[in-house]
Coordinates of C-alpha atoms in Angstrom, one line a residue:
Chain G
M100 CA 77.8 181.7 74.5
N101 CA 77.6 182.4 78.2
R102 CA 73.9 181.7 78.1
L103 CA 74.4 178.5 76.3
T104 CA 76.8 177.0 78.8
W105 CA 74.6 178.1 81.6
K106 CA 71.7 176.3 80.0
S107 CA 73.6 173.1 79.5
L108 CA 74.9 173.3 83.0
R109 CA 71.4 173.5 84.3
R110 CA 70.5 170.5 82.2
H111 CA 73.4 168.6 83.5
G112 CA 72.3 169.4 87.0
L113 CA 68.8 168.2 86.4
L114 CA 69.9 165.0 84.8
L115 CA 72.5 164.3 87.5
V116 CA 69.9 164.7 90.2
L117 CA 67.5 162.4 88.4
S118 CA 70.2 159.8 87.7
L119 CA 71.3 159.8 91.3
F120 CA 67.8 159.4 92.5
M121 CA 67.3 156.4 90.1
I122 CA 70.6 154.7 90.9
Y123 CA 70.9 155.4 94.6
P124 CA 68.9 152.2 95.7
V125 CA 71.1 150.1 93.4
V126 CA 74.3 151.5 94.7
W127 CA 73.0 151.1 98.2
W128 CA 72.1 147.5 97.5
I129 CA 75.7 146.8 96.3
S130 CA 77.2 148.3 99.4
A131 CA 74.7 146.6 101.7
S132 CA 75.7 143.2 100.4
F133 CA 79.1 143.9 101.9
K134 CA 77.8 145.3 105.2
S135 CA 77.3 143.4 108.5
N136 CA 73.8 143.1 109.8
E137 CA 74.2 145.9 112.4
E138 CA 74.9 148.4 109.6
M139 CA 72.0 147.3 107.4
S140 CA 69.7 150.2 108.1
S141 CA 72.3 152.8 107.5
P142 CA 71.7 154.8 104.3
G143 CA 75.4 155.2 103.8
L144 CA 77.0 153.9 100.6
I145 CA 80.3 152.8 102.0
P146 CA 80.3 150.0 104.5
I147 CA 82.2 150.8 107.6
K148 CA 83.4 147.3 108.0
A149 CA 83.4 145.7 104.6
T150 CA 83.0 141.9 104.6
I151 CA 82.5 139.3 102.0
N152 CA 81.0 136.9 104.5
N153 CA 77.5 137.6 103.1
F154 CA 78.5 136.1 99.9
I155 CA 80.2 133.1 101.4
E156 CA 77.4 132.3 103.9
G157 CA 74.7 133.2 101.4
W158 CA 76.1 130.9 98.8
H159 CA 75.4 128.0 101.2
A160 CA 72.3 129.4 102.9
V161 CA 69.9 126.8 101.6
P162 CA 70.6 123.7 103.5
G163 CA 71.9 120.8 101.5
F164 CA 72.6 122.9 98.4
S165 CA 74.9 125.6 97.3
F166 CA 73.9 128.3 94.8
T167 CA 76.3 126.7 92.3
H168 CA 73.6 124.1 92.0
F169 CA 70.8 126.6 91.4
Y170 CA 72.8 128.5 88.8
A171 CA 73.5 125.2 87.0
N172 CA 69.8 124.5 87.1
T173 CA 68.8 127.9 85.8
F174 CA 71.4 127.9 83.0
L175 CA 70.4 124.4 82.0
L176 CA 66.8 125.4 81.7
I177 CA 67.6 128.6 79.8
A178 CA 70.1 126.8 77.5
G179 CA 67.2 124.5 76.4
V180 CA 64.8 127.3 76.0
L181 CA 67.2 129.6 74.1
F182 CA 68.4 127.0 71.7
T183 CA 64.9 125.8 70.7
T184 CA 63.6 129.4 70.5
L185 CA 66.2 130.5 68.1
I186 CA 65.6 127.7 65.7
S187 CA 61.8 127.6 65.9
C188 CA 61.2 131.3 65.8
S189 CA 63.6 131.9 62.9
L190 CA 61.9 129.1 60.9
V191 CA 58.4 130.4 61.5
A192 CA 59.5 134.0 60.8
F193 CA 61.0 132.9 57.6
G194 CA 57.8 131.2 56.6
F195 CA 55.7 134.3 57.4
S196 CA 57.9 136.8 55.6
R197 CA 59.1 134.9 52.6
L198 CA 56.6 132.2 51.6
D199 CA 53.3 132.6 50.0
F200 CA 50.6 130.3 51.4
P201 CA 46.8 130.5 52.0
L202 CA 45.7 132.2 55.2
R203 CA 49.1 133.6 55.8
S204 CA 47.8 137.0 56.9
F205 CA 45.2 135.4 59.1
W206 CA 47.8 133.3 61.0
F207 CA 50.1 136.2 61.3
S208 CA 47.4 138.3 62.9
I209 CA 46.8 135.4 65.4
V210 CA 50.5 135.5 66.2
L211 CA 50.2 139.2 67.1
M212 CA 47.0 138.6 69.1
T213 CA 48.7 136.0 71.3
V214 CA 51.3 138.7 72.2
M215 CA 48.6 140.5 74.1
L216 CA 46.9 137.4 75.6
P217 CA 47.2 137.3 79.4
N218 CA 48.9 134.1 80.4
Q219 CA 46.5 133.5 83.3
I220 CA 43.9 132.3 80.8
T221 CA 46.0 129.2 79.8
L222 CA 47.7 128.8 83.1
V223 CA 45.3 126.2 84.6
P224 CA 44.7 124.0 81.6
Q225 CA 48.4 124.0 80.7
Y226 CA 49.3 122.9 84.2
A227 CA 46.7 120.2 84.0
M228 CA 48.1 119.1 80.7
F229 CA 51.7 119.0 81.8
N230 CA 50.6 117.3 85.0
D231 CA 49.0 114.6 82.9
F232 CA 52.2 114.2 80.8
G233 CA 54.2 113.8 84.0
W234 CA 56.2 116.9 83.2
V235 CA 55.7 118.8 86.5
N236 CA 59.0 119.1 88.3
T237 CA 60.9 118.9 85.0
Y238 CA 62.0 121.7 82.7
L239 CA 59.9 120.4 79.8
P240 CA 56.9 122.8 80.5
F241 CA 59.4 125.5 79.5
I242 CA 61.4 123.9 76.8
V243 CA 58.6 122.2 74.8
P244 CA 56.5 125.4 74.2
H245 CA 59.6 127.3 73.3
S246 CA 60.5 124.7 70.7
M247 CA 57.2 125.5 69.1
A248 CA 57.9 129.2 68.9
G249 CA 55.7 129.8 71.9
G250 CA 56.5 130.2 75.6
I251 CA 57.6 133.5 77.0
G252 CA 58.0 136.0 74.2
G253 CA 57.7 133.5 71.4
A254 CA 55.1 135.5 69.4
F255 CA 57.1 138.6 70.0
F256 CA 60.3 137.1 68.7
I257 CA 58.5 135.9 65.5
F258 CA 57.2 139.4 65.0
L259 CA 60.7 140.9 65.6
L260 CA 62.3 138.5 63.1
V261 CA 59.6 139.0 60.5
Q262 CA 60.1 142.7 60.7
F263 CA 63.8 142.2 60.1
I264 CA 63.6 139.6 57.3
R265 CA 61.2 141.9 55.4
G266 CA 64.0 144.4 55.2
I267 CA 66.3 141.9 53.5
P268 CA 66.1 142.4 49.7
S269 CA 64.3 139.5 48.1
E270 CA 66.6 139.5 45.1
L271 CA 68.9 137.4 47.2
D272 CA 66.4 134.6 47.5
E273 CA 65.3 135.0 43.9
A274 CA 68.9 134.5 42.7
A275 CA 69.3 131.4 44.9
K276 CA 66.0 130.0 43.7
I277 CA 67.1 130.3 40.1
D278 CA 70.3 128.4 41.1
G279 CA 68.1 125.6 42.3
C280 CA 68.3 126.3 46.0
S281 CA 65.4 124.8 48.1
W282 CA 63.4 126.9 50.5
F283 CA 65.2 125.4 53.4
G284 CA 68.5 126.2 51.6
I285 CA 67.4 129.8 51.3
Y286 CA 66.5 129.9 55.0
F287 CA 69.7 128.2 56.1
R288 CA 72.3 129.6 53.7
I289 CA 71.0 133.1 52.9
I290 CA 68.6 134.4 55.5
M291 CA 70.1 132.8 58.7
P292 CA 73.6 134.3 58.2
L293 CA 72.0 137.7 57.8
L294 CA 69.9 137.3 60.9
K295 CA 72.8 137.3 63.4
A296 CA 72.0 140.7 64.9
P297 CA 68.3 140.2 65.5
L298 CA 68.9 136.7 66.7
V299 CA 71.3 138.2 69.3
T300 CA 68.4 140.5 70.4
V301 CA 66.0 137.5 70.6
A302 CA 68.6 135.5 72.6
I303 CA 69.0 138.4 75.1
Y304 CA 65.4 138.9 75.7
C305 CA 64.7 135.2 75.8
F306 CA 67.4 134.9 78.5
L307 CA 66.3 137.9 80.5
W308 CA 62.6 137.0 80.5
N309 CA 63.1 133.4 81.3
W310 CA 65.6 134.3 84.0
D311 CA 62.8 136.4 85.6
D312 CA 59.9 134.0 84.9
F313 CA 59.2 133.6 88.6
L314 CA 55.5 132.5 88.3
G315 CA 56.3 129.8 85.8
H316 CA 59.2 128.4 87.9
L317 CA 57.0 128.6 91.0
I318 CA 54.3 126.6 89.5
Y319 CA 56.2 123.9 87.7
I320 CA 59.3 123.3 89.9
N321 CA 58.6 121.8 93.3
D322 CA 61.9 120.0 94.3
V323 CA 64.6 122.1 95.9
D324 CA 67.0 119.9 93.9
K325 CA 65.6 121.4 90.7
Y326 CA 65.1 125.0 92.0
T327 CA 66.1 128.0 89.9
V328 CA 67.9 131.0 91.4
G329 CA 64.7 133.0 91.8
L330 CA 63.0 130.2 93.7
A331 CA 66.1 129.7 95.9
L332 CA 66.1 133.4 96.8
R333 CA 62.4 133.2 97.7
M334 CA 63.1 130.2 99.8
M335 CA 65.8 132.1 101.7
I336 CA 63.2 134.7 102.7
D337 CA 60.6 132.3 103.7
T338 CA 62.5 129.7 105.7
S339 CA 64.2 132.1 108.1
S340 CA 62.1 133.9 110.7
T341 CA 64.4 136.9 110.7
A342 CA 65.6 137.5 107.2
P343 CA 69.4 137.5 106.9
W344 CA 69.4 140.7 104.8
G345 CA 73.1 140.8 104.1
Q346 CA 73.1 137.4 102.6
L347 CA 69.9 138.0 100.7
F348 CA 71.3 141.2 99.2
A349 CA 74.6 139.4 98.3
M350 CA 72.8 136.5 96.7
S351 CA 70.2 138.6 94.8
L352 CA 73.1 140.9 93.6
V353 CA 74.8 137.8 92.1
S354 CA 71.5 136.8 90.6
V355 CA 71.2 139.9 88.5
L356 CA 74.8 139.8 87.4
P357 CA 74.1 137.9 84.2
A358 CA 71.5 140.5 83.2
V359 CA 73.8 143.3 84.0
L360 CA 76.7 141.8 82.0
I361 CA 74.5 141.3 79.0
F362 CA 73.2 144.9 79.4
F363 CA 76.7 146.3 79.3
F364 CA 78.0 144.2 76.5
A365 CA 74.9 144.3 74.3
Q366 CA 73.2 147.5 75.2
R367 CA 72.7 148.3 71.5
H368 CA 70.7 145.1 70.9
I369 CA 68.5 145.7 74.0
V370 CA 67.6 149.2 73.0
E371 CA 67.0 148.2 69.4
G372 CA 64.7 145.3 70.5
V373 CA 62.7 147.6 72.7
A374 CA 62.5 150.3 70.1
T375 CA 61.5 148.0 67.2
S376 CA 58.5 146.7 69.0
G377 CA 58.8 147.6 72.6
L378 CA 57.1 144.8 74.4
K379 CA 57.3 143.9 78.1
G380 CA 59.7 144.8 80.8
Chain P
M92 CA 56.9 155.6 64.6
G93 CA 53.2 155.8 64.5
K94 CA 53.1 154.6 61.0
Q95 CA 55.5 151.9 61.7
I96 CA 53.3 150.6 64.6
N97 CA 50.3 150.6 62.3
S98 CA 51.8 148.6 59.6
A99 CA 53.6 146.4 62.0
Y100 CA 50.3 145.3 63.6
S101 CA 48.6 144.6 60.4
L102 CA 50.2 142.4 57.8
P103 CA 53.4 141.8 56.0
A104 CA 54.0 144.9 53.9
D105 CA 53.7 143.3 50.5
H106 CA 50.2 142.1 51.4
P107 CA 48.1 145.0 52.3
P108 CA 44.9 143.8 54.2
D109 CA 42.3 144.7 51.5
A110 CA 44.4 143.0 48.8
A111 CA 44.5 139.9 50.9
G112 CA 40.7 140.1 51.4
S113 CA 39.8 140.6 47.8
R114 CA 42.3 138.0 46.6
K115 CA 40.5 135.3 48.6
L116 CA 37.4 136.0 46.4
K117 CA 39.2 135.4 43.2
A118 CA 38.9 131.7 42.4
G119 CA 41.9 129.8 41.3
R120 CA 44.5 131.9 43.0
R121 CA 47.8 130.0 42.9
W122 CA 49.9 130.1 46.0
E123 CA 53.5 130.1 45.3
S124 CA 54.6 127.8 48.1
P125 CA 51.6 126.5 50.1
L126 CA 53.2 123.4 51.4
A127 CA 56.6 124.9 52.2
G128 CA 54.8 127.8 53.9
Y129 CA 52.9 125.5 56.2
L130 CA 55.9 123.4 56.8
F131 CA 57.9 126.4 58.0
I132 CA 55.2 127.8 60.3
S133 CA 54.2 124.3 61.5
P134 CA 56.2 124.6 64.8
W135 CA 54.2 127.7 65.7
L136 CA 50.9 126.3 64.4
L137 CA 51.3 123.2 66.4
G138 CA 52.3 125.1 69.5
F139 CA 49.5 127.5 69.1
F140 CA 46.8 124.7 68.9
L141 CA 48.5 122.7 71.7
F142 CA 49.4 125.3 74.2
T143 CA 47.1 128.3 73.5
F144 CA 44.0 127.4 71.5
W145 CA 43.2 124.1 73.1
P146 CA 44.0 125.3 76.7
M147 CA 41.7 128.3 76.1
I148 CA 38.8 126.0 75.1
Q149 CA 39.6 123.8 78.2
S150 CA 39.8 126.8 80.4
A151 CA 36.4 127.9 79.2
Y152 CA 35.0 124.5 80.0
F153 CA 36.7 124.3 83.4
S154 CA 35.1 127.6 84.3
F155 CA 31.8 125.8 84.4
T156 CA 33.1 122.9 86.4
E157 CA 34.4 122.0 89.8
Y158 CA 37.9 120.7 89.2
S159 CA 40.6 119.8 91.7
L160 CA 43.1 118.2 89.3
L161 CA 42.8 115.0 91.3
E162 CA 39.4 114.1 90.0
A163 CA 37.7 114.7 86.7
P164 CA 36.0 118.0 86.2
K165 CA 32.4 118.0 87.4
W166 CA 29.9 120.2 85.5
I167 CA 28.2 122.8 87.8
G168 CA 26.9 125.3 85.2
L169 CA 27.2 128.9 86.2
D170 CA 27.9 128.2 89.9
N171 CA 31.5 129.5 89.8
F172 CA 30.5 132.7 88.2
N173 CA 27.6 133.1 90.6
K174 CA 29.8 132.5 93.6
I175 CA 32.5 134.9 92.3
L176 CA 30.1 137.7 91.5
N177 CA 27.6 137.4 94.4
E178 CA 29.5 135.9 97.3
D179 CA 33.2 136.3 97.0
R180 CA 34.2 139.5 98.8
L181 CA 37.9 138.7 98.3
F182 CA 37.3 138.7 94.5
Y183 CA 36.0 142.3 94.7
K184 CA 38.8 143.3 97.1
S185 CA 41.5 141.9 94.8
L186 CA 39.8 143.4 91.7
G187 CA 39.7 146.8 93.5
V188 CA 43.3 146.6 94.5
T189 CA 44.3 145.7 91.0
L190 CA 42.3 148.5 89.4
W191 CA 43.8 151.0 91.8
F192 CA 47.2 149.7 90.9
V193 CA 46.6 149.9 87.2
F194 CA 44.9 153.3 87.1
I195 CA 47.5 154.9 89.3
S196 CA 50.8 153.2 88.3
V197 CA 50.3 153.2 84.6
P198 CA 49.6 156.9 84.0
L199 CA 52.3 157.9 86.5
K200 CA 54.8 155.6 84.9
L201 CA 54.1 156.8 81.4
M202 CA 54.2 160.5 82.4
T203 CA 57.5 160.0 84.0
A204 CA 58.8 158.0 81.1
L205 CA 57.7 160.7 78.6
L206 CA 59.1 163.6 80.6
V207 CA 62.4 161.9 81.1
A208 CA 62.5 160.9 77.4
V209 CA 62.1 164.5 76.4
L210 CA 64.8 165.5 78.8
L211 CA 67.1 162.8 77.4
N212 CA 66.4 163.6 73.8
R213 CA 69.0 166.4 73.6
K214 CA 72.5 166.5 72.4
L215 CA 74.5 166.8 75.5
R216 CA 77.9 165.5 76.5
G217 CA 77.7 162.3 78.5
M218 CA 74.1 161.7 77.6
H219 CA 74.6 158.0 77.2
I220 CA 75.8 157.7 80.8
Y221 CA 72.6 159.4 82.1
R222 CA 70.6 157.2 79.9
T223 CA 72.3 154.0 81.2
L224 CA 71.8 155.1 84.8
I225 CA 68.2 155.9 84.4
Y226 CA 67.4 152.7 82.4
F227 CA 69.3 150.5 84.8
P228 CA 66.5 149.9 87.4
S229 CA 64.2 148.6 84.6
L230 CA 66.7 146.0 83.5
V231 CA 66.0 143.5 86.2
G232 CA 62.5 144.8 86.7
T233 CA 60.3 141.8 87.7
S234 CA 63.0 139.8 89.4
V235 CA 62.9 138.4 92.9
A236 CA 66.2 140.3 93.6
I237 CA 64.5 143.7 93.1
A238 CA 61.6 142.6 95.2
I239 CA 64.0 141.7 98.1
L240 CA 65.7 145.1 97.8
W241 CA 62.4 146.8 97.9
S242 CA 61.0 145.0 100.9
N243 CA 64.1 145.9 103.0
M244 CA 64.4 149.5 101.8
L245 CA 60.8 150.4 102.7
G246 CA 60.5 148.2 105.8
T247 CA 60.7 149.4 109.4
D248 CA 64.5 149.2 109.6
G249 CA 65.1 150.2 106.0
F250 CA 67.4 153.0 105.0
V251 CA 64.4 155.1 103.7
N252 CA 63.2 155.5 107.3
K253 CA 66.7 156.4 108.4
L254 CA 66.9 159.1 105.8
L255 CA 63.5 160.4 106.9
S256 CA 64.6 160.5 110.5
Y257 CA 67.4 162.9 109.5
A258 CA 64.7 165.1 108.2
G259 CA 62.8 164.8 111.4
I260 CA 60.0 162.6 110.0
E261 CA 59.1 159.5 111.9
G262 CA 59.1 156.5 109.7
K263 CA 57.0 153.4 109.8
S264 CA 57.0 150.1 108.0
W265 CA 55.7 151.4 104.6
I266 CA 55.3 147.8 103.4
G267 CA 53.6 146.7 106.6
S268 CA 50.9 149.4 106.8
P269 CA 47.7 148.8 104.9
D270 CA 47.4 152.4 103.8
T271 CA 50.9 152.6 102.2
A272 CA 51.7 149.0 101.1
L273 CA 50.1 149.4 97.7
G274 CA 51.9 152.8 97.3
T275 CA 55.2 151.1 97.7
L276 CA 54.3 148.7 94.8
I277 CA 53.2 151.6 92.7
L278 CA 56.5 153.4 93.5
L279 CA 58.4 150.3 92.4
A280 CA 56.5 150.2 89.1
M281 CA 57.2 153.9 88.6
W282 CA 60.9 153.4 89.3
Q283 CA 61.0 151.0 86.3
F284 CA 59.8 153.3 83.6
G285 CA 62.9 152.5 81.4
A286 CA 61.2 150.3 78.7
S287 CA 58.5 152.9 78.0
M288 CA 61.1 155.6 78.1
V289 CA 63.2 153.9 75.4
I290 CA 60.1 153.5 73.2
F291 CA 59.3 157.2 73.7
L292 CA 62.9 158.1 72.8
A293 CA 62.6 156.2 69.6
G294 CA 59.4 158.1 68.8
L295 CA 60.9 161.4 69.6
K296 CA 63.8 160.8 67.3
Q297 CA 61.2 160.6 64.4
I298 CA 59.9 164.1 65.0
S299 CA 61.6 166.6 62.7
G300 CA 63.5 169.4 64.4
E301 CA 62.2 171.8 61.8
L302 CA 58.9 171.8 63.5
Y303 CA 60.4 173.0 66.8
E304 CA 62.5 175.6 65.0
A305 CA 59.5 177.0 63.2
A306 CA 57.5 177.1 66.4
S307 CA 60.2 178.9 68.3
V308 CA 60.5 181.4 65.4
D309 CA 56.8 182.0 65.9
G310 CA 57.5 182.6 69.6
A311 CA 56.0 179.4 71.0
S312 CA 57.3 178.6 74.5
R313 CA 58.9 175.3 75.4
I314 CA 55.8 174.2 77.2
R315 CA 53.6 175.1 74.3
Q316 CA 55.9 173.3 71.9
F317 CA 55.6 170.2 74.1
R318 CA 51.8 170.5 74.1
T319 CA 51.2 171.2 70.5
I320 CA 54.1 169.4 68.7
T321 CA 55.5 166.7 70.9
I322 CA 52.3 165.3 72.4
P323 CA 50.2 165.1 69.2
L324 CA 53.1 163.6 67.1
L325 CA 53.9 161.2 69.8
S326 CA 50.3 160.2 70.5
P327 CA 50.5 156.9 68.5
V328 CA 53.5 155.9 70.6
I329 CA 51.7 156.9 73.8
L330 CA 48.8 154.7 72.8
F331 CA 51.1 151.8 72.2
N332 CA 52.8 152.2 75.5
L333 CA 49.5 152.7 77.3
V334 CA 48.1 149.5 76.0
L335 CA 51.1 147.4 76.7
Q336 CA 51.6 148.8 80.2
T337 CA 48.0 148.4 81.1
I338 CA 47.9 144.8 80.1
A339 CA 51.1 144.1 82.0
A340 CA 49.9 145.9 85.1
F341 CA 46.7 143.9 85.3
Q342 CA 48.9 140.7 85.5
M343 CA 51.3 142.0 88.2
F344 CA 52.4 139.1 90.3
T345 CA 56.0 138.6 91.4
Q346 CA 56.5 141.8 93.4
A347 CA 53.2 141.5 95.3
F348 CA 53.9 137.8 95.9
V349 CA 57.5 138.4 97.3
I350 CA 57.3 141.8 98.9
T351 CA 53.9 141.9 100.6
K352 CA 52.3 138.5 100.0
G353 CA 49.1 140.3 99.4
G354 CA 49.0 141.8 102.9
P355 CA 48.7 143.6 105.1
I356 CA 44.9 143.1 105.5
N357 CA 44.8 142.2 101.8
S358 CA 45.7 145.7 100.8
T359 CA 47.9 144.5 98.0
Y360 CA 46.1 141.3 97.2
M361 CA 46.4 141.6 93.4
F362 CA 44.1 139.7 91.2
A363 CA 46.8 137.5 89.8
L364 CA 47.8 136.6 93.4
Y365 CA 44.3 135.5 94.3
L366 CA 44.0 133.5 91.1
Y367 CA 47.3 131.8 91.9
E368 CA 46.1 131.0 95.4
K369 CA 42.8 129.6 94.2
A370 CA 44.4 127.5 91.5
F371 CA 47.6 126.2 93.1
G372 CA 47.0 126.9 96.8
R373 CA 43.5 125.4 97.1
L374 CA 43.4 123.4 93.9
E375 CA 40.1 125.1 92.9
M376 CA 41.0 124.9 89.2
G377 CA 37.5 125.5 87.9
Y378 CA 37.0 128.5 90.1
A379 CA 40.4 129.9 89.0
S380 CA 39.5 129.4 85.4
A381 CA 36.3 131.3 85.8
M382 CA 38.4 134.1 87.4
A383 CA 40.8 134.1 84.5
W384 CA 38.0 134.6 82.0
I385 CA 36.6 137.5 84.1
L386 CA 40.1 139.0 84.1
L387 CA 40.4 138.5 80.3
L388 CA 37.0 140.3 79.9
I389 CA 38.1 143.2 82.0
I390 CA 41.4 143.6 80.3
G391 CA 39.6 143.3 77.0
A392 CA 37.1 145.9 78.0
V393 CA 39.7 148.4 79.2
T394 CA 41.9 147.9 76.1
A395 CA 38.9 148.4 73.9
L396 CA 38.0 151.5 75.8
I397 CA 41.6 152.8 75.3
F398 CA 41.4 152.1 71.6
F399 CA 38.0 153.6 71.3
S400 CA 39.1 156.8 73.1
S401 CA 42.2 157.0 70.9
R402 CA 40.1 158.3 68.1
Y403 CA 39.8 161.5 70.0
W404 CA 43.4 161.9 71.1
V405 CA 45.7 160.0 68.8
F406 CA 46.9 162.0 65.9
Y407 CA 48.3 160.4 62.8
A408 CA 50.7 162.5 60.8
T409 CA 49.5 160.9 57.6
D410 CA 46.3 162.9 58.0
G411 CA 48.4 165.8 56.5
G412 CA 48.1 167.7 59.8
K413 CA 44.4 168.5 59.2
S414 CA 42.8 166.4 61.8
K415 CA 43.3 168.9 64.5

């Protein structure tokens, strides 16, 4: 018994050191956003003179705009992307997992291949296309591809949902079919209600990845008026000759808050999503 | 897990690949719902042709042209490729930087992820707290916020230098020195091993505890158990993680763009950064397209190499344990 507790103690020690090592920069970051600039290089975790000025000044650091505006922009973009992704990906996943049509296997293997395709390859022509459409500086280059089960993670979401739908017993649809239910009826009335859990996973990933899609935002959004939070943060670094670190930390801390909240309230879904198919991030 | 990955990447379970192949040969096969099927997948199909397939063809065409977006593309044959391969020293520099980054950060990240996953795969009180703390840095991985944190932390006045000065080590700007800048980006990549770790954990849960019991009865040490049970049974998952992380690492952009901007002296000038600069900084869209195809070829070759080598080190439990 003694040996056992000694062993678990040792293991706790090891894990504790590791966890501290991992989380120290994050905790320091939180405390730094309450520090004054003189204190910024101190490794201490408790600010000597705590102040919330960083948050107040940082919020209005971009001339002419407050971060409220950038958050509204980002949420608007993501709301559009999220809504269209959930509908299109579930429709397509239903088609692949429940319907029988020629070349189904072929198309599905193409879906999986596009998961691995580096986006650099389509970057230039897509930009040229959206430029021709007059969509640069709008959110359409993000929303329209997502409404066609594409965009960031689209193929991955189809795959995730297909995996899940395959696990639903097909007796349910058979019964509905005998009762005269159409395919769309089966999708909408039988499968969709059962897809709540995986759709939450899809929504979470869609949110997180689009929130962090810096390259996409950088390319397509030029007006400060339409900037997302990530772009605004980058602007704060670039416009000032001496970076106001306190404000930067405060604002970047707020910018990861949505992700953190999601993480704590839906941890199970995140882990499940990664474990089912484990792509990205 | 290995089996799961295999089947996941082939076809829907009720249509095994050979069945699908041979069925095509049979004339007069009736599809249950051809029209409805295509109707349901039509959003994806349309999107695929519009936003992936067609752009890929265009990109291939652009790579043989001079194209500034303002004027129509002008055909110049192989000039772009010629220039890239024979004259462009920055291309080789950025390729070298990227290869260093990939070949160092990916193995280090995966090794860390695997070791920590093994450590976390135990029954211990409060395990979920440790797991949360360790996963946390990966949560907001590629965001600008983390890049900001990193560039301060490892700068001249960052707290890392302050800590080092307590230990009597004189610090410097780790991000501002050409010989350490890439190292800071690799360190950042390593810090965010959470996603791979979670996948490893899921894989570890599939390994039956009986194997370990039997091995310890036979007197095998922990390290030996890890080498002869954990690694072989987990090898399909290792392959999976390796491929994903390699492809992602080749495309690394945000951190390099925000933290180092490719500098100092181009020591962190990642390929994706150069491509961005060519395409959107100097509007040399044709040149950038040619670069993108070279990147695709390189990623394809490296991935193919990994898959090819996997024959020798990936072990599938379905072999009945005889393949070793």
